[in-house]
PDB file of N, CA and C in Angstrom:
ATOM      1  N   MET A 284       3.575  36.420 153.363  1.00  0.00           N
ATOM      2  CA  MET A 284       2.973  37.044 154.498  1.00  0.00           C
ATOM      3  C   MET A 284       1.528  36.580 154.696  1.00  0.00           C
ATOM      4  N   GLU A 285       0.784  36.435 153.614  1.00  0.00           N
ATOM      5  CA  GLU A 285      -0.586  35.953 153.721  1.00  0.00           C
ATOM      6  C   GLU A 285      -0.619  34.539 154.282  1.00  0.00           C
ATOM      7  N   LEU A 286       0.413  33.764 153.930  1.00  0.00           N
ATOM      8  CA  LEU A 286       0.489  32.403 154.447  1.00  0.00           C
ATOM      9  C   LEU A 286       0.680  32.409 155.965  1.00  0.00           C
ATOM     10  N   ALA A 287       1.526  33.297 156.448  1.00  0.00           N
ATOM     11  CA  ALA A 287       1.758  33.387 157.899  1.00  0.00           C
ATOM     12  C   ALA A 287       0.490  33.797 158.630  1.00  0.00           C
ATOM     13  N   ILE A 288      -0.254  34.748 158.074  1.00  0.00           N
ATOM     14  CA  ILE A 288      -1.508  35.171 158.694  1.00  0.00           C
ATOM     15  C   ILE A 288      -2.511  34.025 158.683  1.00  0.00           C
ATOM     16  N   GLY A 289      -2.577  33.305 157.575  1.00  0.00           N
ATOM     17  CA  GLY A 289      -3.487  32.158 157.492  1.00  0.00           C
ATOM     18  C   GLY A 289      -3.141  31.078 158.499  1.00  0.00           C
ATOM     19  N   ILE A 290      -1.855  30.822 158.661  1.00  0.00           N
ATOM     20  CA  ILE A 290      -1.430  29.813 159.644  1.00  0.00           C
ATOM     21  C   ILE A 290      -1.800  30.255 161.053  1.00  0.00           C
ATOM     22  N   MET A 291      -1.605  31.535 161.369  1.00  0.00           N
ATOM     23  CA  MET A 291      -1.946  32.029 162.704  1.00  0.00           C
ATOM     24  C   MET A 291      -3.444  31.950 162.958  1.00  0.00           C
ATOM     25  N   LEU A 292      -4.240  32.318 161.966  1.00  0.00           N
ATOM     26  CA  LEU A 292      -5.695  32.246 162.137  1.00  0.00           C
ATOM     27  C   LEU A 292      -6.157  30.796 162.283  1.00  0.00           C
ATOM     28  N   GLY A 293      -5.558  29.921 161.521  1.00  0.00           N
ATOM     29  CA  GLY A 293      -5.900  28.500 161.641  1.00  0.00           C
ATOM     30  C   GLY A 293      -5.528  27.930 162.992  1.00  0.00           C
ATOM     31  N   CYS A 294      -4.374  28.335 163.503  1.00  0.00           N
ATOM     32  CA  CYS A 294      -3.946  27.855 164.824  1.00  0.00           C
ATOM     33  C   CYS A 294      -4.844  28.399 165.925  1.00  0.00           C
ATOM     34  N   CYS A 295      -5.315  29.627 165.779  1.00  0.00           N
ATOM     35  CA  CYS A 295      -6.254  30.179 166.767  1.00  0.00           C
ATOM     36  C   CYS A 295      -7.560  29.392 166.760  1.00  0.00           C
ATOM     37  N   ALA A 296      -8.056  29.065 165.578  1.00  0.00           N
ATOM     38  CA  ALA A 296      -9.287  28.284 165.489  1.00  0.00           C
ATOM     39  C   ALA A 296      -9.085  26.878 166.046  1.00  0.00           C
ATOM     40  N   LEU A 297      -7.941  26.280 165.751  1.00  0.00           N
ATOM     41  CA  LEU A 297      -7.640  24.955 166.277  1.00  0.00           C
ATOM     42  C   LEU A 297      -7.530  24.980 167.797  1.00  0.00           C
ATOM     43  N   GLY A 298      -6.877  25.999 168.319  1.00  0.00           N
ATOM     44  CA  GLY A 298      -6.759  26.129 169.775  1.00  0.00           C
ATOM     45  C   GLY A 298      -8.105  26.321 170.439  1.00  0.00           C
ATOM     46  N   ALA A 299      -8.995  27.078 169.797  1.00  0.00           N
ATOM     47  CA  ALA A 299     -10.335  27.270 170.352  1.00  0.00           C
ATOM     48  C   ALA A 299     -11.106  25.949 170.376  1.00  0.00           C
ATOM     49  N   GLY A 300     -10.957  25.162 169.335  1.00  0.00           N
ATOM     50  CA  GLY A 300     -11.624  23.854 169.314  1.00  0.00           C
ATOM     51  C   GLY A 300     -11.076  22.920 170.373  1.00  0.00           C
ATOM     52  N   ILE A 301      -9.775  22.933 170.558  1.00  0.00           N
ATOM     53  CA  ILE A 301      -9.166  22.092 171.586  1.00  0.00           C
ATOM     54  C   ILE A 301      -9.597  22.550 172.976  1.00  0.00           C
ATOM     55  N   ALA A 302      -9.707  23.861 173.161  1.00  0.00           N
ATOM     56  CA  ALA A 302     -10.150  24.378 174.460  1.00  0.00           C
ATOM     57  C   ALA A 302     -11.567  23.918 174.773  1.00  0.00           C
ATOM     58  N   MET A 303     -12.403  23.808 173.761  1.00  0.00           N
ATOM     59  CA  MET A 303     -13.788  23.411 174.012  1.00  0.00           C
ATOM     60  C   MET A 303     -13.930  21.924 174.321  1.00  0.00           C
ATOM     61  N   ILE A 304     -12.871  21.151 174.108  1.00  0.00           N
ATOM     62  CA  ILE A 304     -12.900  19.750 174.531  1.00  0.00           C
ATOM     63  C   ILE A 304     -13.049  19.669 176.044  1.00  0.00           C
ATOM     64  N   ALA A 305     -12.593  20.720 176.733  1.00  0.00           N
ATOM     65  CA  ALA A 305     -12.718  20.763 178.192  1.00  0.00           C
ATOM     66  C   ALA A 305     -14.173  20.782 178.636  1.00  0.00           C
ATOM     67  N   GLY A 306     -15.107  21.053 177.736  1.00  0.00           N
ATOM     68  CA  GLY A 306     -16.527  21.019 178.081  1.00  0.00           C
ATOM     69  C   GLY A 306     -17.057  19.614 178.282  1.00  0.00           C
ATOM     70  N   ILE A 307     -16.313  18.627 177.837  1.00  0.00           N
ATOM     71  CA  ILE A 307     -16.749  17.233 177.999  1.00  0.00           C
ATOM     72  C   ILE A 307     -16.659  16.806 179.461  1.00  0.00           C
ATOM     73  N   GLY A 308     -15.587  17.209 180.134  1.00  0.00           N
ATOM     74  CA  GLY A 308     -15.370  16.807 181.526  1.00  0.00           C
ATOM     75  C   GLY A 308     -16.484  17.223 182.467  1.00  0.00           C
ATOM     76  N   PRO A 309     -16.875  18.512 182.468  1.00  0.00           N
ATOM     77  CA  PRO A 309     -17.966  18.906 183.357  1.00  0.00           C
ATOM     78  C   PRO A 309     -19.278  18.188 183.056  1.00  0.00           C
ATOM     79  N   GLY A 310     -19.542  17.927 181.807  1.00  0.00           N
ATOM     80  CA  GLY A 310     -20.774  17.214 181.457  1.00  0.00           C
ATOM     81  C   GLY A 310     -20.804  15.813 182.035  1.00  0.00           C
ATOM     82  N   ILE A 311     -19.692  15.110 181.905  1.00  0.00           N
ATOM     83  CA  ILE A 311     -19.609  13.757 182.454  1.00  0.00           C
ATOM     84  C   ILE A 311     -19.659  13.795 183.978  1.00  0.00           C
ATOM     85  N   GLY A 312     -18.909  14.731 184.568  1.00  0.00           N
ATOM     86  CA  GLY A 312     -18.872  14.835 186.030  1.00  0.00           C
ATOM     87  C   GLY A 312     -20.226  15.184 186.625  1.00  0.00           C
ATOM     88  N   GLU A 313     -20.910  16.125 186.009  1.00  0.00           N
ATOM     89  CA  GLU A 313     -22.226  16.514 186.515  1.00  0.00           C
ATOM     90  C   GLU A 313     -23.234  15.390 186.334  1.00  0.00           C
ATOM     91  N   GLY A 314     -23.141  14.669 185.243  1.00  0.00           N
ATOM     92  CA  GLY A 314     -24.033  13.519 185.047  1.00  0.00           C
ATOM     93  C   GLY A 314     -23.827  12.460 186.113  1.00  0.00           C
ATOM     94  N   ASN A 315     -22.565  12.172 186.418  1.00  0.00           N
ATOM     95  CA  ASN A 315     -22.280  11.199 187.478  1.00  0.00           C
ATOM     96  C   ASN A 315     -22.758  11.699 188.835  1.00  0.00           C
ATOM     97  N   ALA A 316     -22.588  12.981 189.114  1.00  0.00           N
ATOM     98  CA  ALA A 316     -23.026  13.544 190.399  1.00  0.00           C
ATOM     99  C   ALA A 316     -24.535  13.440 190.560  1.00  0.00           C
ATOM    100  N   VAL A 317     -25.263  13.757 189.505  1.00  0.00           N
ATOM    101  CA  VAL A 317     -26.723  13.676 189.582  1.00  0.00           C
ATOM    102  C   VAL A 317     -27.173  12.227 189.732  1.00  0.00           C
ATOM    103  N   ALA A 318     -26.511  11.316 189.035  1.00  0.00           N
ATOM    104  CA  ALA A 318     -26.874   9.901 189.153  1.00  0.00           C
ATOM    105  C   ALA A 318     -26.653   9.391 190.575  1.00  0.00           C
ATOM    106  N   LYS A 319     -25.527   9.749 191.154  1.00  0.00           N
ATOM    107  CA  LYS A 319     -25.242   9.307 192.531  1.00  0.00           C
ATOM    108  C   LYS A 319     -26.189   9.978 193.531  1.00  0.00           C
ATOM    109  N   ALA A 320     -26.550  11.240 193.271  1.00  0.00           N
ATOM    110  CA  ALA A 320     -27.494  11.921 194.159  1.00  0.00           C
ATOM    111  C   ALA A 320     -28.865  11.259 194.095  1.00  0.00           C
ATOM    112  N   CYS A 321     -29.284  10.860 192.901  1.00  0.00           N
ATOM    113  CA  CYS A 321     -30.567  10.165 192.770  1.00  0.00           C
ATOM    114  C   CYS A 321     -30.538   8.824 193.492  1.00  0.00           C
ATOM    115  N   GLU A 322     -29.419   8.120 193.403  1.00  0.00           N
ATOM    116  CA  GLU A 322     -29.278   6.860 194.142  1.00  0.00           C
ATOM    117  C   GLU A 322     -29.363   7.091 195.646  1.00  0.00           C
ATOM    118  N   ALA A 323     -28.664   8.132 196.124  1.00  0.00           N
ATOM    119  CA  ALA A 323     -28.660   8.422 197.556  1.00  0.00           C
ATOM    120  C   ALA A 323     -30.053   8.801 198.044  1.00  0.00           C
ATOM    121  N   ILE A 324     -30.768   9.602 197.266  1.00  0.00           N
ATOM    122  CA  ILE A 324     -32.123   9.996 197.660  1.00  0.00           C
ATOM    123  C   ILE A 324     -33.060   8.792 197.621  1.00  0.00           C
ATOM    124  N   GLY A 325     -32.844   7.902 196.651  1.00  0.00           N
ATOM    125  CA  GLY A 325     -33.657   6.686 196.581  1.00  0.00           C
ATOM    126  C   GLY A 325     -33.448   5.778 197.787  1.00  0.00           C
ATOM    127  N   ARG A 326     -32.233   5.733 198.288  1.00  0.00           N
ATOM    128  CA  ARG A 326     -31.935   4.879 199.442  1.00  0.00           C
ATOM    129  C   ARG A 326     -32.387   5.510 200.746  1.00  0.00           C
ATOM    130  N   GLN A 327     -32.203   6.829 200.877  1.00  0.00           N
ATOM    131  CA  GLN A 327     -32.589   7.533 202.102  1.00  0.00           C
ATOM    132  C   GLN A 327     -33.335   8.811 201.732  1.00  0.00           C
ATOM    133  N   PRO A 328     -34.630   8.702 201.502  1.00  0.00           N
ATOM    134  CA  PRO A 328     -35.407   9.871 201.070  1.00  0.00           C
ATOM    135  C   PRO A 328     -35.388  11.030 202.072  1.00  0.00           C
ATOM    136  N   GLU A 329     -35.175  10.738 203.342  1.00  0.00           N
ATOM    137  CA  GLU A 329     -35.171  11.810 204.345  1.00  0.00           C
ATOM    138  C   GLU A 329     -33.957  12.732 204.219  1.00  0.00           C
ATOM    139  N   SER A 330     -32.915  12.301 203.531  1.00  0.00           N
ATOM    140  CA  SER A 330     -31.716  13.131 203.365  1.00  0.00           C
ATOM    141  C   SER A 330     -31.736  13.915 202.049  1.00  0.00           C
ATOM    142  N   ARG A 331     -32.909  14.074 201.496  1.00  0.00           N
ATOM    143  CA  ARG A 331     -33.054  14.710 200.188  1.00  0.00           C
ATOM    144  C   ARG A 331     -32.487  16.130 200.169  1.00  0.00           C
ATOM    145  N   GLY A 332     -32.781  16.930 201.174  1.00  0.00           N
ATOM    146  CA  GLY A 332     -32.345  18.333 201.190  1.00  0.00           C
ATOM    147  C   GLY A 332     -30.834  18.494 201.186  1.00  0.00           C
ATOM    148  N   SER A 333     -30.164  17.753 202.061  1.00  0.00           N
ATOM    149  CA  SER A 333     -28.706  17.890 202.139  1.00  0.00           C
ATOM    150  C   SER A 333     -28.010  17.310 200.910  1.00  0.00           C
ATOM    151  N   VAL A 334     -28.543  16.220 200.376  1.00  0.00           N
ATOM    152  CA  VAL A 334     -27.944  15.628 199.169  1.00  0.00           C
ATOM    153  C   VAL A 334     -28.111  16.571 197.981  1.00  0.00           C
ATOM    154  N   THR A 335     -29.298  17.148 197.853  1.00  0.00           N
ATOM    155  CA  THR A 335     -29.558  18.059 196.737  1.00  0.00           C
ATOM    156  C   THR A 335     -28.669  19.300 196.826  1.00  0.00           C
ATOM    157  N   THR A 336     -28.540  19.863 198.022  1.00  0.00           N
ATOM    158  CA  THR A 336     -27.703  21.048 198.203  1.00  0.00           C
ATOM    159  C   THR A 336     -26.246  20.758 197.857  1.00  0.00           C
ATOM    160  N   THR A 337     -25.747  19.646 198.340  1.00  0.00           N
ATOM    161  CA  THR A 337     -24.360  19.274 198.055  1.00  0.00           C
ATOM    162  C   THR A 337     -24.157  19.016 196.569  1.00  0.00           C
ATOM    163  N   MET A 338     -25.136  18.372 195.935  1.00  0.00           N
ATOM    164  CA  MET A 338     -25.026  18.083 194.509  1.00  0.00           C
ATOM    165  C   MET A 338     -25.002  19.375 193.695  1.00  0.00           C
ATOM    166  N   ILE A 339     -25.860  20.326 194.036  1.00  0.00           N
ATOM    167  CA  ILE A 339     -25.904  21.585 193.290  1.00  0.00           C
ATOM    168  C   ILE A 339     -24.602  22.359 193.456  1.00  0.00           C
ATOM    169  N   MET A 340     -24.055  22.374 194.652  1.00  0.00           N
ATOM    170  CA  MET A 340     -22.768  23.049 194.864  1.00  0.00           C
ATOM    171  C   MET A 340     -21.657  22.388 194.056  1.00  0.00           C
ATOM    172  N   GLY A 341     -21.637  21.059 194.055  1.00  0.00           N
ATOM    173  CA  GLY A 341     -20.619  20.333 193.286  1.00  0.00           C
ATOM    174  C   GLY A 341     -20.749  20.573 191.793  1.00  0.00           C
ATOM    175  N   CYS A 342     -21.978  20.595 191.298  1.00  0.00           N
ATOM    176  CA  CYS A 342     -22.196  20.845 189.870  1.00  0.00           C
ATOM    177  C   CYS A 342     -21.783  22.263 189.492  1.00  0.00           C
ATOM    178  N   ALA A 343     -22.049  23.218 190.374  1.00  0.00           N
ATOM    179  CA  ALA A 343     -21.652  24.608 190.088  1.00  0.00           C
ATOM    180  C   ALA A 343     -20.137  24.738 190.019  1.00  0.00           C
ATOM    181  N   ILE A 344     -19.442  24.072 190.917  1.00  0.00           N
ATOM    182  CA  ILE A 344     -17.981  24.124 190.902  1.00  0.00           C
ATOM    183  C   ILE A 344     -17.430  23.410 189.671  1.00  0.00           C
ATOM    184  N   ALA A 345     -18.025  22.280 189.308  1.00  0.00           N
ATOM    185  CA  ALA A 345     -17.557  21.545 188.127  1.00  0.00           C
ATOM    186  C   ALA A 345     -17.812  22.337 186.845  1.00  0.00           C
ATOM    187  N   GLU A 346     -18.880  23.123 186.819  1.00  0.00           N
ATOM    188  CA  GLU A 346     -19.222  23.878 185.620  1.00  0.00           C
ATOM    189  C   GLU A 346     -18.228  24.996 185.340  1.00  0.00           C
ATOM    190  N   THR A 347     -17.515  25.468 186.359  1.00  0.00           N
ATOM    191  CA  THR A 347     -16.564  26.556 186.129  1.00  0.00           C
ATOM    192  C   THR A 347     -15.457  26.143 185.162  1.00  0.00           C
ATOM    193  N   THR A 348     -15.103  24.880 185.148  1.00  0.00           N
ATOM    194  CA  THR A 348     -14.092  24.406 184.193  1.00  0.00           C
ATOM    195  C   THR A 348     -14.564  24.624 182.760  1.00  0.00           C
ATOM    196  N   GLY A 349     -15.804  24.281 182.499  1.00  0.00           N
ATOM    197  CA  GLY A 349     -16.364  24.490 181.166  1.00  0.00           C
ATOM    198  C   GLY A 349     -16.468  25.959 180.808  1.00  0.00           C
ATOM    199  N   LEU A 350     -16.803  26.789 181.788  1.00  0.00           N
ATOM    200  CA  LEU A 350     -16.898  28.223 181.523  1.00  0.00           C
ATOM    201  C   LEU A 350     -15.528  28.829 181.232  1.00  0.00           C
ATOM    202  N   TYR A 351     -14.507  28.383 181.957  1.00  0.00           N
ATOM    203  CA  TYR A 351     -13.151  28.854 181.665  1.00  0.00           C
ATOM    204  C   TYR A 351     -12.745  28.474 180.248  1.00  0.00           C
ATOM    205  N   ALA A 352     -13.058  27.263 179.844  1.00  0.00           N
ATOM    206  CA  ALA A 352     -12.729  26.821 178.487  1.00  0.00           C
ATOM    207  C   ALA A 352     -13.462  27.660 177.448  1.00  0.00           C
ATOM    208  N   LEU A 353     -14.721  28.011 177.726  1.00  0.00           N
ATOM    209  CA  LEU A 353     -15.487  28.844 176.801  1.00  0.00           C
ATOM    210  C   LEU A 353     -14.866  30.234 176.680  1.00  0.00           C
ATOM    211  N   VAL A 354     -14.439  30.814 177.790  1.00  0.00           N
ATOM    212  CA  VAL A 354     -13.807  32.133 177.764  1.00  0.00           C
ATOM    213  C   VAL A 354     -12.512  32.091 176.951  1.00  0.00           C
ATOM    214  N   ILE A 355     -11.713  31.061 177.165  1.00  0.00           N
ATOM    215  CA  ILE A 355     -10.466  30.921 176.403  1.00  0.00           C
ATOM    216  C   ILE A 355     -10.758  30.771 174.911  1.00  0.00           C
ATOM    217  N   ALA A 356     -11.761  29.974 174.559  1.00  0.00           N
ATOM    218  CA  ALA A 356     -12.105  29.790 173.148  1.00  0.00           C
ATOM    219  C   ALA A 356     -12.574  31.099 172.522  1.00  0.00           C
ATOM    220  N   ILE A 357     -13.384  31.866 173.241  1.00  0.00           N
ATOM    221  CA  ILE A 357     -13.846  33.149 172.709  1.00  0.00           C
ATOM    222  C   ILE A 357     -12.675  34.104 172.522  1.00  0.00           C
ATOM    223  N   LEU A 358     -11.760  34.121 173.479  1.00  0.00           N
ATOM    224  CA  LEU A 358     -10.577  34.987 173.338  1.00  0.00           C
ATOM    225  C   LEU A 358      -9.724  34.568 172.150  1.00  0.00           C
ATOM    226  N   LEU A 359      -9.585  33.262 171.938  1.00  0.00           N
ATOM    227  CA  LEU A 359      -8.777  32.790 170.810  1.00  0.00           C
ATOM    228  C   LEU A 359      -9.424  33.118 169.469  1.00  0.00           C
ATOM    229  N   ILE A 360     -10.734  33.191 169.438  1.00  0.00           N
ATOM    230  CA  ILE A 360     -11.408  33.479 168.171  1.00  0.00           C
ATOM    231  C   ILE A 360     -11.514  34.979 167.916  1.00  0.00           C
ATOM    232  N   LEU A 361     -11.798  35.759 168.953  1.00  0.00           N
ATOM    233  CA  LEU A 361     -12.093  37.172 168.739  1.00  0.00           C
ATOM    234  C   LEU A 361     -10.928  38.116 169.006  1.00  0.00           C
ATOM    235  N   VAL A 362     -10.057  37.811 169.947  1.00  0.00           N
ATOM    236  CA  VAL A 362      -9.012  38.754 170.355  1.00  0.00           C
ATOM    237  C   VAL A 362      -7.637  38.364 169.819  1.00  0.00           C
ATOM    238  N   ALA A 363      -7.265  37.124 169.965  1.00  0.00           N
ATOM    239  CA  ALA A 363      -5.913  36.685 169.631  1.00  0.00           C
ATOM    240  C   ALA A 363      -5.523  36.912 168.173  1.00  0.00           C
ATOM    241  N   PRO A 364      -6.392  36.648 167.183  1.00  0.00           N
ATOM    242  CA  PRO A 364      -5.941  36.849 165.799  1.00  0.00           C
ATOM    243  C   PRO A 364      -5.477  38.280 165.522  1.00  0.00           C
ATOM    244  N   ARG A 365      -6.216  39.258 166.016  1.00  0.00           N
ATOM    245  CA  ARG A 365      -5.828  40.654 165.802  1.00  0.00           C
ATOM    246  C   ARG A 365      -4.489  40.949 166.457  1.00  0.00           C
ATOM    247  N   GLN A 366      -4.299  40.443 167.665  1.00  0.00           N
ATOM    248  CA  GLN A 366      -3.037  40.679 168.366  1.00  0.00           C
ATOM    249  C   GLN A 366      -1.867  40.026 167.623  1.00  0.00           C
ATOM    250  N   PHE A 367      -2.060  38.798 167.158  1.00  0.00           N
ATOM    251  CA  PHE A 367      -0.995  38.094 166.456  1.00  0.00           C
ATOM    252  C   PHE A 367      -0.652  38.768 165.132  1.00  0.00           C
ATOM    253  N   VAL A 368      -1.666  39.245 164.405  1.00  0.00           N
ATOM    254  CA  VAL A 368      -1.396  39.930 163.138  1.00  0.00           C
ATOM    255  C   VAL A 368      -0.640  41.227 163.408  1.00  0.00           C
ATOM    256  N   ASN A 369      -1.001  41.953 164.457  1.00  0.00           N
ATOM    257  CA  ASN A 369      -0.283  43.185 164.801  1.00  0.00           C
ATOM    258  C   ASN A 369       1.173  42.895 165.155  1.00  0.00           C
ATOM    259  N   ILE A 370       1.410  41.827 165.878  1.00  0.00           N
ATOM    260  CA  ILE A 370       2.787  41.435 166.228  1.00  0.00           C
ATOM    261  C   ILE A 370       3.567  41.074 164.968  1.00  0.00           C
ATOM    262  N   LEU A 371       2.940  40.337 164.065  1.00  0.00           N
ATOM    263  CA  LEU A 371       3.598  39.963 162.812  1.00  0.00           C
ATOM    264  C   LEU A 371       3.933  41.189 161.975  1.00  0.00           C
ATOM    265  N   MET A 372       2.988  42.120 161.895  1.00  0.00           N
ATOM    266  CA  MET A 372       3.225  43.324 161.091  1.00  0.00           C
ATOM    267  C   MET A 372       4.350  44.166 161.669  1.00  0.00           C
ATOM    268  N   SER A 373       4.405  44.269 162.991  1.00  0.00           N
ATOM    269  CA  SER A 373       5.489  45.047 163.598  1.00  0.00           C
ATOM    270  C   SER A 373       6.832  44.342 163.458  1.00  0.00           C
ATOM    271  N   ALA A 374       6.820  43.015 163.410  1.00  0.00           N
ATOM    272  CA  ALA A 374       8.062  42.261 163.285  1.00  0.00           C
ATOM    273  C   ALA A 374       8.668  42.410 161.883  1.00  0.00           C
ATOM    274  N   ILE A 375       7.812  42.498 160.885  1.00  0.00           N
ATOM    275  CA  ILE A 375       8.343  42.632 159.519  1.00  0.00           C
ATOM    276  C   ILE A 375       8.483  44.085 159.096  1.00  0.00           C
ATOM    277  N   GLY A 376       8.020  45.010 159.954  1.00  0.00           N
ATOM    278  CA  GLY A 376       8.238  46.420 159.687  1.00  0.00           C
ATOM    279  C   GLY A 376       7.161  47.095 158.875  1.00  0.00           C
ATOM    280  N   LYS A 377       5.968  46.557 158.844  1.00  0.00           N
ATOM    281  CA  LYS A 377       4.876  47.199 158.076  1.00  0.00           C
ATOM    282  C   LYS A 377       3.895  47.835 158.997  1.00  0.00           C
TER     283      LYS A 377
END
């Protein structure tokens, strides 16, 4: 039984780590967006306001992916282990 609990806790930690890999995508995407915005402002300085506004909106939308991954990782670390152990205990009758 201790082995089953250990495996479940390990899988929750592994799942949380895999979920946090999703934080790489927003970082790369936001970096590319800022780089392209800087290029656009360098080419046409008069369009600075609209380019900056669009870039900030795009970065905010891209960041939600990373935030979702963080929420899933926190749930896998703090909530899921207790739920899984309770399910295991009820399944074996303890």
